[in-house]
Short mmCIF file of C-alpha atoms in Angstrom, two decimals:
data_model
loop_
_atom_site.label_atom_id
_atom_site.label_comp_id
_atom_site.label_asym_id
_atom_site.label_seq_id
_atom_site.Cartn_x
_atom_site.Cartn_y
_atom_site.Cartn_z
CA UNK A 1 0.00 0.00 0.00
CA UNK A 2 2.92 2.37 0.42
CA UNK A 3 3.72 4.07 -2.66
CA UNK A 4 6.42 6.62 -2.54
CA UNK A 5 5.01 10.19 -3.96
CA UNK A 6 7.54 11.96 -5.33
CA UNK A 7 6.86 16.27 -6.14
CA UNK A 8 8.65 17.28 -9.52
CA UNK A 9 9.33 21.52 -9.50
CA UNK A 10 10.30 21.91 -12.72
CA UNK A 11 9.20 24.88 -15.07
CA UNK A 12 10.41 22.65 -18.30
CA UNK A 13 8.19 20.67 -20.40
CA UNK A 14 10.53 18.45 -22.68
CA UNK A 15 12.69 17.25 -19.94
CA UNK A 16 9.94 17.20 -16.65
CA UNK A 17 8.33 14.60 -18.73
CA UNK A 18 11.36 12.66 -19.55
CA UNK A 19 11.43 12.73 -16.08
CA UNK A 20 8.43 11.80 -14.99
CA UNK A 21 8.12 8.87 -17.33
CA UNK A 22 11.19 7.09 -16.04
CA UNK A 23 9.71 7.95 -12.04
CA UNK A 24 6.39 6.14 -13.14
CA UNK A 25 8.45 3.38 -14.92
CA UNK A 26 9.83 3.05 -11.03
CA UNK A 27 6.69 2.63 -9.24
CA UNK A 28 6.14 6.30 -8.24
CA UNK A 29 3.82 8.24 -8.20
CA UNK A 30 4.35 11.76 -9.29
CA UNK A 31 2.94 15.29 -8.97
CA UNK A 32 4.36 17.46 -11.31
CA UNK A 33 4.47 21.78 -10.81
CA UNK A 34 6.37 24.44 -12.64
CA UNK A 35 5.78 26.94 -9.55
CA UNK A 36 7.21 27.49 -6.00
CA UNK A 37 3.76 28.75 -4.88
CA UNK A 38 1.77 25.71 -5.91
CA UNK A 39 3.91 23.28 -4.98
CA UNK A 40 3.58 24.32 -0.95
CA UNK A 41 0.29 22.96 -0.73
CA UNK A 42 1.12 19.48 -1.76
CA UNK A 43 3.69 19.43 0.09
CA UNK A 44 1.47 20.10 3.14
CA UNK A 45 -1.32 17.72 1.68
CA UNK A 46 0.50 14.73 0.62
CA UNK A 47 3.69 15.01 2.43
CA UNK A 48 6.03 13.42 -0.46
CA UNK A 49 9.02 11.30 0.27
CA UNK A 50 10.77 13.52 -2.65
CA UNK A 51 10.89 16.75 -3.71
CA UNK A 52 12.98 17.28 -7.22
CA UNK A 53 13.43 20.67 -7.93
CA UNK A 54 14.93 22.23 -11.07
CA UNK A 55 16.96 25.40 -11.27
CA UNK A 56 14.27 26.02 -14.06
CA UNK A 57 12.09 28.04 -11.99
CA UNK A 58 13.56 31.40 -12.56
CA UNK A 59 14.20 32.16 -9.12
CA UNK A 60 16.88 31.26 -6.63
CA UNK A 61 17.35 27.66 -6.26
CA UNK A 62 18.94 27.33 -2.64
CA UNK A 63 16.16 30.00 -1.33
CA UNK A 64 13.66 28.01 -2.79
CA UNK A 65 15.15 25.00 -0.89
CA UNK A 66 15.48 26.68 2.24
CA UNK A 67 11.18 27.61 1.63
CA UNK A 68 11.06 23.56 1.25
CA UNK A 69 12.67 23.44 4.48
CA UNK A 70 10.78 25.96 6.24
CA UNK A 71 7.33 23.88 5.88
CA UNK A 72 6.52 22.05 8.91
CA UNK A 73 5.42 18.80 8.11
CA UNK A 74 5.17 15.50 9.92
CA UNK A 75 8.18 13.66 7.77
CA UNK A 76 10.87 14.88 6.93
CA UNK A 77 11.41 15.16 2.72
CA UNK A 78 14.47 14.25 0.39
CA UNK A 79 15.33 17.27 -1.40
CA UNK A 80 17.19 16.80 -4.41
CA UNK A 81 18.34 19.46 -6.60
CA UNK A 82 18.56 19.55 -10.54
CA UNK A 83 21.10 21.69 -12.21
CA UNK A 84 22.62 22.65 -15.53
CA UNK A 85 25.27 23.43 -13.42
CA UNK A 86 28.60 21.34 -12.37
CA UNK A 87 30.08 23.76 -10.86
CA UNK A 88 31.48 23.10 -7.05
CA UNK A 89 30.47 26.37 -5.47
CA UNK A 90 27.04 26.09 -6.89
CA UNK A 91 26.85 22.52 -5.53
CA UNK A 92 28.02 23.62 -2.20
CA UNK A 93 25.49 26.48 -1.79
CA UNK A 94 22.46 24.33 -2.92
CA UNK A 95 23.58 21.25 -0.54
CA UNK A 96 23.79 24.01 2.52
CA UNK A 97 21.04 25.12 1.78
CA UNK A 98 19.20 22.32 2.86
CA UNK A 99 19.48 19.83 -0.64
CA UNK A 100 20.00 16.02 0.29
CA UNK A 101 21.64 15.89 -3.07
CA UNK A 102 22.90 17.56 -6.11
CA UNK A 103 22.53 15.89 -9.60
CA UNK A 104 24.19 18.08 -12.58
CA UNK A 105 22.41 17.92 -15.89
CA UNK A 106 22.54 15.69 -18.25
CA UNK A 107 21.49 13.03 -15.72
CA UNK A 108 22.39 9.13 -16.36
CA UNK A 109 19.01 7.84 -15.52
CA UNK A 110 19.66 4.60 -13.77
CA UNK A 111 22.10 6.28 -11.32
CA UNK A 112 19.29 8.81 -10.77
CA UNK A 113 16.82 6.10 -9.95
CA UNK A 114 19.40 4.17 -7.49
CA UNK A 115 20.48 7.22 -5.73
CA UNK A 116 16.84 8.42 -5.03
CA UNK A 117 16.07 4.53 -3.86
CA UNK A 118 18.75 5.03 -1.15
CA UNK A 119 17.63 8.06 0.29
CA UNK A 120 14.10 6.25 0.27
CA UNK A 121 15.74 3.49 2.05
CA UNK A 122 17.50 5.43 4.96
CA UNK A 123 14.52 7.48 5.39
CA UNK A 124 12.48 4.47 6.01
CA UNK A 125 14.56 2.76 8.15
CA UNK A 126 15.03 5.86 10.44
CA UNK A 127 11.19 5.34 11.30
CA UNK A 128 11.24 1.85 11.79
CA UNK A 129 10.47 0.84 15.55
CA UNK A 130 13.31 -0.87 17.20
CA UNK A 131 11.24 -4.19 17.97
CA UNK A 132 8.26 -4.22 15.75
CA UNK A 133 10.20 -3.59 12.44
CA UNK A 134 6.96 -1.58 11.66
CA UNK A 135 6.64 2.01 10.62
CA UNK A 136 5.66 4.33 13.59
CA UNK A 137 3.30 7.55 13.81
CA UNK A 138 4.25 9.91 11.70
CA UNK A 139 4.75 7.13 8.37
CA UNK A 140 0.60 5.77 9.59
CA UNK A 141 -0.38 9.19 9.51
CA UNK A 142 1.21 10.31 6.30
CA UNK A 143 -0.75 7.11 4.26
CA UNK A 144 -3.72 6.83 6.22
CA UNK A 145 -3.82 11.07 5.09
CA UNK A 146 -3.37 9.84 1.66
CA UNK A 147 -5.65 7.16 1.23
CA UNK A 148 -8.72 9.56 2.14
CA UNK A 149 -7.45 11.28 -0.57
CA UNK A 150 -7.47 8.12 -2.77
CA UNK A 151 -11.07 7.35 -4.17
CA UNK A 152 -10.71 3.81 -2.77
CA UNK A 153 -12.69 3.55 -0.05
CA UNK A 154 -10.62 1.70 2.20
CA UNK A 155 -11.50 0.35 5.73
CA UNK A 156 -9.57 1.20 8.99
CA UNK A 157 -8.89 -0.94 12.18
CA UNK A 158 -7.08 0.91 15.26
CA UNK A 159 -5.95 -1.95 17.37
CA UNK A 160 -5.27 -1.33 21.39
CA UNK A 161 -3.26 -3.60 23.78
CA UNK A 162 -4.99 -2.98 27.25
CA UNK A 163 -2.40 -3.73 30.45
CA UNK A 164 0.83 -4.26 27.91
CA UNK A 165 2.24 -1.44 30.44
CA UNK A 166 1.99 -3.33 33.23
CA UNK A 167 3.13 -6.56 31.81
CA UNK A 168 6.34 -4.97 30.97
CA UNK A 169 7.08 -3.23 34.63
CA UNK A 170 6.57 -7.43 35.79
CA UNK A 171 8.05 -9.36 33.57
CA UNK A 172 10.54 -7.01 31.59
CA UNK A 173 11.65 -5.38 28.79
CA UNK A 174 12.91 -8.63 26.67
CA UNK A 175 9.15 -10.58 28.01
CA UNK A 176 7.83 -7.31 26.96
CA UNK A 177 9.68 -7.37 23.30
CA UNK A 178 8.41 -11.12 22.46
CA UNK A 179 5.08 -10.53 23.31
CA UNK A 180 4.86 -7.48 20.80
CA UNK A 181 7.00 -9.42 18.28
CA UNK A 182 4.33 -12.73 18.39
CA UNK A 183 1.47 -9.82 18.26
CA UNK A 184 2.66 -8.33 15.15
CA UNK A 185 3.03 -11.69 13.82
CA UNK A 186 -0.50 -12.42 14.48
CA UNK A 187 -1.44 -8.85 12.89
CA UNK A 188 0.68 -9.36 9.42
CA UNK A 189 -0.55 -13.00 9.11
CA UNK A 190 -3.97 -12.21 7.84
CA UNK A 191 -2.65 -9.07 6.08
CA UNK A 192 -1.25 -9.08 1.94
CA UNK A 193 0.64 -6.90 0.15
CA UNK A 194 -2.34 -4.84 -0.75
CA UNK A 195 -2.88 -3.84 3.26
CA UNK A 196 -0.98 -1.92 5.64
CA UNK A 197 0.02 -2.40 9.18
CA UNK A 198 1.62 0.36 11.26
CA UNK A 199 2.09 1.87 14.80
CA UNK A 200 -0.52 4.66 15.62
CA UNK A 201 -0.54 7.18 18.30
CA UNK A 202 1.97 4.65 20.62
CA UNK A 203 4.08 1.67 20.18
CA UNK A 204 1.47 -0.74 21.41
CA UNK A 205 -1.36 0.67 19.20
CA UNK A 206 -1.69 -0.35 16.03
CA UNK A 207 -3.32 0.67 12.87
CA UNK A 208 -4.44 -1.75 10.28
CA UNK A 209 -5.70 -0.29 6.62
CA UNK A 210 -7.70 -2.80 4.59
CA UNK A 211 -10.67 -3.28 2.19
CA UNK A 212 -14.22 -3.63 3.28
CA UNK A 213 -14.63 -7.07 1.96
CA UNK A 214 -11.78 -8.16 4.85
CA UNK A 215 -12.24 -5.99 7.87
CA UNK A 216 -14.78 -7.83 9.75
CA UNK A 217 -12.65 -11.88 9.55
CA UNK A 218 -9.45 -9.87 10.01
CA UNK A 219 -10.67 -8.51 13.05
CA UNK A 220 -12.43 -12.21 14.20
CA UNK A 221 -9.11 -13.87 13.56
CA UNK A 222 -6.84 -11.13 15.51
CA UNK A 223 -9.14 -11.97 18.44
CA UNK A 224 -9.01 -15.04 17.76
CA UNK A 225 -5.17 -16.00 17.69
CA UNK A 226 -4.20 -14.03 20.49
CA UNK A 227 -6.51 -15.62 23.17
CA UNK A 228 -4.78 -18.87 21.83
CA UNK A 229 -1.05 -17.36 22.60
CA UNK A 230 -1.57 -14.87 25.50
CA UNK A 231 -1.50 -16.84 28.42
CA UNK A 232 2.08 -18.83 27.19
CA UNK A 233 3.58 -14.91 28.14
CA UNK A 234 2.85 -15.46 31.65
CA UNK A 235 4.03 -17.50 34.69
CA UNK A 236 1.99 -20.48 35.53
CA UNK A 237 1.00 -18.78 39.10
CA UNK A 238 0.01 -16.19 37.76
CA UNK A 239 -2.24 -17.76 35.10
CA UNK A 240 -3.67 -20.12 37.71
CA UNK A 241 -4.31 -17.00 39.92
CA UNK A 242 -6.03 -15.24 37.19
CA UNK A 243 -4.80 -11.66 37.40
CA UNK A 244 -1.14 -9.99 37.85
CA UNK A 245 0.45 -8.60 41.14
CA UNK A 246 2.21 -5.46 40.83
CA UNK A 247 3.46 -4.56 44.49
CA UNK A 248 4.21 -5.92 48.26
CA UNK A 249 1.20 -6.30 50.14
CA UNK A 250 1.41 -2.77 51.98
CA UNK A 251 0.69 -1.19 49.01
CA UNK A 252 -2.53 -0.51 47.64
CA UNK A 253 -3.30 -1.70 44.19
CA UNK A 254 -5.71 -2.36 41.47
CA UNK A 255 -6.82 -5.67 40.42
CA UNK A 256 -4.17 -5.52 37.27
CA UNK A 257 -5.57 -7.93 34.54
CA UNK A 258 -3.84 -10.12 31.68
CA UNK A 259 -3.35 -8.20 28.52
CA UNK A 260 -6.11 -7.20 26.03
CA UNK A 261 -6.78 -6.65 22.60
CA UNK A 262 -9.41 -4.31 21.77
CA UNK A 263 -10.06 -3.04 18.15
CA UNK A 264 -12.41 -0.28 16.68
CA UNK A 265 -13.02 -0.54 13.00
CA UNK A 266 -14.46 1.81 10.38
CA UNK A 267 -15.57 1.15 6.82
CA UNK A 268 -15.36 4.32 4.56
CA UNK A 269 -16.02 2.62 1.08
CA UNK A 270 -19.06 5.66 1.14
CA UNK A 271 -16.34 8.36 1.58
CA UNK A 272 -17.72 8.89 4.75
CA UNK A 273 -14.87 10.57 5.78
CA UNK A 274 -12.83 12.56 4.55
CA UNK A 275 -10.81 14.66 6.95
CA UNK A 276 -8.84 12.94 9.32
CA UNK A 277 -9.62 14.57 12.59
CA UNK A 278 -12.89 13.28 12.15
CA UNK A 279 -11.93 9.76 11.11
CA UNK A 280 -9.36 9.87 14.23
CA UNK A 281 -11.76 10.51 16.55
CA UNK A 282 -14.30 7.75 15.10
CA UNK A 283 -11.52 5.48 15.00
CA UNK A 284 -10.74 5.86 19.09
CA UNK A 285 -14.40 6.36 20.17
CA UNK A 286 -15.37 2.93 18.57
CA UNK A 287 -12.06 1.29 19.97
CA UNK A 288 -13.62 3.08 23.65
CA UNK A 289 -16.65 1.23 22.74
CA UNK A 290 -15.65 -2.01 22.38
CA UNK A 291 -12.92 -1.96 25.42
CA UNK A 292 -16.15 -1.47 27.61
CA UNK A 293 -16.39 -5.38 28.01
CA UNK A 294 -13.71 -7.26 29.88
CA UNK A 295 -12.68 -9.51 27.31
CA UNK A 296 -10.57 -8.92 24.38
CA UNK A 297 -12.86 -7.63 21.68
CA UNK A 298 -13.68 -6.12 18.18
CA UNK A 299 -16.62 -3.36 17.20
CA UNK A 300 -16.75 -2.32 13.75
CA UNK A 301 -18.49 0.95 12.76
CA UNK A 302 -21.00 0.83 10.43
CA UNK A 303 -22.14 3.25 7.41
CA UNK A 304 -25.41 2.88 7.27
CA UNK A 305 -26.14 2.97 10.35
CA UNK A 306 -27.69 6.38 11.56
CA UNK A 307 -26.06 7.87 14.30
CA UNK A 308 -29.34 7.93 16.70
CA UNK A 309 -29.70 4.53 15.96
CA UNK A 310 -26.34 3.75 17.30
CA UNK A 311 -25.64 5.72 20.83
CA UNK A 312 -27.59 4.57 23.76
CA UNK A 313 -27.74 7.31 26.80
CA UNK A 314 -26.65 6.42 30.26
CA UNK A 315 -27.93 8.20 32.93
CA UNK A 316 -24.77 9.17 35.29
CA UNK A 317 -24.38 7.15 38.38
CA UNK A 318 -23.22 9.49 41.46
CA UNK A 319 -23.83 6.57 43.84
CA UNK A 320 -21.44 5.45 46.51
CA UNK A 321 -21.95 2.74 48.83
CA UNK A 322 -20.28 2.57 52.28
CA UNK A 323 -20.20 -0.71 54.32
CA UNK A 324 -17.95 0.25 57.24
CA UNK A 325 -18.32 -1.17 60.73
CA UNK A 326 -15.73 1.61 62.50
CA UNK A 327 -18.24 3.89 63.29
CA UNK A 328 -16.06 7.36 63.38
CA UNK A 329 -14.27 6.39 59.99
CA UNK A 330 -17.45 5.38 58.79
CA UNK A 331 -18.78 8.72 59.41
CA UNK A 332 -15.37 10.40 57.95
CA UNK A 333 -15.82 8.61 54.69
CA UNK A 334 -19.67 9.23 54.24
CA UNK A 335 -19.07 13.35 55.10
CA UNK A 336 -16.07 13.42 52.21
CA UNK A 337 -17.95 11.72 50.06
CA UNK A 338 -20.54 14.27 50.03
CA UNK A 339 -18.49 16.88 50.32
CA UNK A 340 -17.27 16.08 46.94
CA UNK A 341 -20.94 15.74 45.65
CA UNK A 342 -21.77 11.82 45.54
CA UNK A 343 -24.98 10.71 46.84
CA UNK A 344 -24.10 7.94 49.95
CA UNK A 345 -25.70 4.92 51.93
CA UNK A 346 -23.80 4.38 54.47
CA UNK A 347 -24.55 0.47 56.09
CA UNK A 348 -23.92 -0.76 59.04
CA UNK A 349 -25.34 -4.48 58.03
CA UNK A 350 -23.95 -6.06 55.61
CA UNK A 351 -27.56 -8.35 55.05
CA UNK A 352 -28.91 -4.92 53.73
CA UNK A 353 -27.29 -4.66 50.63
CA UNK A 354 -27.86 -8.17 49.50
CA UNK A 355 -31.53 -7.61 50.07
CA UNK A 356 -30.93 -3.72 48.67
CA UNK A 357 -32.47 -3.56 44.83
CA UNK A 358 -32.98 0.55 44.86
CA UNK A 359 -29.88 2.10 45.55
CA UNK A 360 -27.59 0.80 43.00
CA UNK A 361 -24.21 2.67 43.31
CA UNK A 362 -20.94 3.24 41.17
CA UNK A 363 -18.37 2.34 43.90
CA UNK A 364 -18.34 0.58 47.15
CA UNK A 365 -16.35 1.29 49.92
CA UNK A 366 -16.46 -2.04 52.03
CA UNK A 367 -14.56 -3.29 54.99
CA UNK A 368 -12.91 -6.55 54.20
CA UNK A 369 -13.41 -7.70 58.47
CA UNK A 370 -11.29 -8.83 61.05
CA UNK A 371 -7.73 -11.46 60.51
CA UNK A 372 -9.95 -14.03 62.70
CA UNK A 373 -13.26 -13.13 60.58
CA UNK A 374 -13.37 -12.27 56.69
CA UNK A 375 -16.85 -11.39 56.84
CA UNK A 376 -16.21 -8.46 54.02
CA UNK A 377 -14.30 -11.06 51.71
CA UNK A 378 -17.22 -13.18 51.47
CA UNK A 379 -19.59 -10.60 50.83
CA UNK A 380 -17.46 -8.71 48.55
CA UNK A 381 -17.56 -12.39 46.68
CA UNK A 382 -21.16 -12.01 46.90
CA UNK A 383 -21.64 -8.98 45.46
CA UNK A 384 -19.80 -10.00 42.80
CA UNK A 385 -22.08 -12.46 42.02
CA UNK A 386 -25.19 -10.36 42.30
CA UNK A 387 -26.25 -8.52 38.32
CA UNK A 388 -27.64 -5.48 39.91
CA UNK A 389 -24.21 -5.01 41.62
CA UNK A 390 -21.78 -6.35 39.03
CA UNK A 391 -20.76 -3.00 37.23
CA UNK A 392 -20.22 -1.30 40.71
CA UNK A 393 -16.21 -1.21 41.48
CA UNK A 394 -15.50 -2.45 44.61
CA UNK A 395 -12.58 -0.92 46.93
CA UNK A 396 -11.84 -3.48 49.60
CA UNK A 397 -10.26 -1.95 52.54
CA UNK A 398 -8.14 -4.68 54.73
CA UNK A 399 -6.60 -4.40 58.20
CA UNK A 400 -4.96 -7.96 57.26
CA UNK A 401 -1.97 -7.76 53.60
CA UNK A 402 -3.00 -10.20 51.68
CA UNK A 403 -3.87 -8.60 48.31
CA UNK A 404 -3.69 -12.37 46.76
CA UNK A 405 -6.96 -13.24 48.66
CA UNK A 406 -8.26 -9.80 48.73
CA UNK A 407 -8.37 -9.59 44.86
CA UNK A 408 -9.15 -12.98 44.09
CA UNK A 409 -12.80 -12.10 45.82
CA UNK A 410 -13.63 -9.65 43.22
CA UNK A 411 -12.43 -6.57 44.63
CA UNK A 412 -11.26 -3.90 42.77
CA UNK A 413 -8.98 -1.95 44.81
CA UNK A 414 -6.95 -3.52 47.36
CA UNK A 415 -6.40 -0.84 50.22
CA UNK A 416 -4.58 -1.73 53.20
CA UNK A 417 -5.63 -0.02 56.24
CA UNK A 418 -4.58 2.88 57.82
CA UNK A 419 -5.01 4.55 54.88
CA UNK A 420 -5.20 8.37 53.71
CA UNK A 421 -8.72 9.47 53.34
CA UNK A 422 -7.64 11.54 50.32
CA UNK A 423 -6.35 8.70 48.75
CA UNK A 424 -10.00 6.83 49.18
CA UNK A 425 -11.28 9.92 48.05
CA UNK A 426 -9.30 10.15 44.88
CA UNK A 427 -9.92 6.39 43.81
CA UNK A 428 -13.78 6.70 44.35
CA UNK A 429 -13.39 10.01 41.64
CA UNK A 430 -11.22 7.61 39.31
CA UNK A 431 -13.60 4.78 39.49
CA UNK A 432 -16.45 6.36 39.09
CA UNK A 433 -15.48 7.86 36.09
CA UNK A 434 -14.59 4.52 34.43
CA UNK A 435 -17.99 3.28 35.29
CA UNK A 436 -19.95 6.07 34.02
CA UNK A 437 -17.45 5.79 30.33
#
């Protein structure tokens, strides 16, 4: 799918098409100007990977370099200068100007075309990523720019690797490396020539540009393969356990899960977009969408359907529960709570809220019990159990370390007690958010 675009100044006719011929001959694809002033704006739309510019133009050919140079764009052009000139001091003034080379007319054609295929190569290598071998951000951007330009309409897939973070800061940089490596694997697998796979936005993001006809069973089979591989990246406790440990015992943590893959797709064969801003944010909303279930998953936007059709209002939930048998602290936690504008029920017995079916909060705040007595462990298990209670994020507060038993129950948030009441505070903002996405 990459084709390298290559932007011809040149105010000749006779010899800008000899040019361009042997370019197209070479699998490029040309744009050919005779002016400074139109050429800017392709260089700003379609960012090309050359710029040839002849000392045809009338006008000074290092300043016009130094303009090439000036415009800010994303990648970073080969500028190569054409001259009826072989003189050395006319050489040297065009090459500090900015020129990545110099080629003095008459030009033998076939060292033309290899010399401009190097300078393709080390710019293409420079934005390779380290372990991936892909093309990072700035390469994605430039083609998926271009193909909205293209009337193809091609089909997009941004790809997301939930908890990769985390995985590294356990297991490692090299762990870390192999599991991206066997990812991109799975990604270029069910990919051809025709398709393009890149980093987007981060090095564990991914974009994936492909035709309608494929989106939807190259999304099913990404899914697919890496549930089959992702557990072989972690250590058998850890698998049996179900969920990664991050710190000692006294701190408190976050039940960190196994890594994800979510992916948002868009078909455009319609044109439905066509600035990329727009397309962008489609692209991340639906990924947002389909991250919303706890299992690696796909969601693939759809053209025709209308856009009232497909959002579903959720009515905020400013509900927080409190299940605290301290009395004082209980008290402490229900007056911050309100203070920062949540409604509260505050229970003292614990048989209440598995007979409760009105008050259905966001987040609750629930003692785990005593080191002789883990009443709030079994309930927490209970609640987990419950449907009208199993969006709510539970933070498990524990007189007792042991996060392994603590998060194994279902809790959300293992908090080891005493704790700040700011912090509490600050987690019940943080969760609630994620459960009102």
């Amino acid at each position: 799918m990459i084709t390298n675009v290559v932007l011809l100044i040149d105010n000749r006719d006779v010899m800008s098409t000899k040019y361009k011929k042997i370019l197209l001959k070479n699998n490029f694809s040309v744009f050919h100007l005779k002016s400074m002033d139109e050429a800017q704006k392709i260089i700003l739309n379609h960012e090309p990977e050359i710029i040839l510019i002849s000392d045809s133009l009338g006008t000074d050919m290092a300043q016009n370099i130094e303009t090439i140079r000036a415009i800010n764009t994303k990648t970073r052009p080969c500028v190569v200068a054409l001259s009826k000139s072989n003189d050395i001091n006319d050489k040297l003034k065009v090459l500090n100007s900015g020129a990545d080379d110099y080629f003095p007319e008459p030009i033998e054609f076939l060292e033309f075309i290899g010399r401009l295929k190097a300078h393709l190569r080390r710019t293409f290598e420079s934005q390779l990523n380290d372990i991936t071998m892909l093309f990072g951000n700035k390469i994605t951007t430039k083609i998926l720019k271009r193909t909205l330009n293209d009337n193809v309409g091609y089909s997009y897939l941004y790809i997301t690797i939930k908890n990769i973070d985390s995985y590294k800061d356990l297991y490692g940089d090299i762990a870390y490396s192999k599991m991206l490596q066997t990812l991109c694997a799975i990604l270029s697998s069910c990919l051809d020539k025709k398709d393009y796979l890149g980093h987007f936005i981060q090095d564990s993001s991914f974009l994936v540009i492909t035709s309608q006809s494929k989106i939807e069973n190259i999304a099913k089979y990404m899914i697919y393969a890496f549930n089959k591989v992702k557990e072989k990246f972690y250590a058998k406790n850890d698998v049996s356990r179900g969920f990664l440990i991050m710190k000692g015992d006294v701190f408190e943590e976050t039940k960190t899960s196994f890594v994800k893959m979510y992916i948002g797709g868009v078909i455009n064969s319609y044109k439905k977009y066509t600035n990329i801003n727009e397309l962008l944010h489609a692209l991340v909303y639906i990924n947002k969408l389909a991250s919303l279930k706890d299992e690696s998953n796909y969601l693939i936007e759809r053209h025709q359907l209308a856009a009232n059709d497909s959002v579903v209002e959720k009515k905020h939930n400013n509900n927080v529960m409190i299940i605290e048998k301290d009395e004082p602290l209980s008290l402490l936690l229900e007056t911050q709570c309100k203070l920062h504008n949540y409604n509260v029920l505050n229970l003292n017995d614990s048989q209440v809220i598995l007979e409760n079916s009105t008050f259905q909060p966001s987040v609750i705040i629930l003692d785990a019990g005593s080191v002789s007595n883990f009443e709030g462990v079994d309930l927490c298990k209970k609640i987990k159990s419950m449907a009208f209670y199993q969006d709510a994020k539970i933070i498990l507060t524990t007189i007792f370390h042991d996060k392994q038993t603590i998060l194994k129950s279902g809790a959300d948030l293992y908090l080891p007690k005493p704790y700040n009441i700011d912090t509490v505070i600050s987690w019940v903002k943080r969760f609630n958010i994620e459960y009102n996405l």
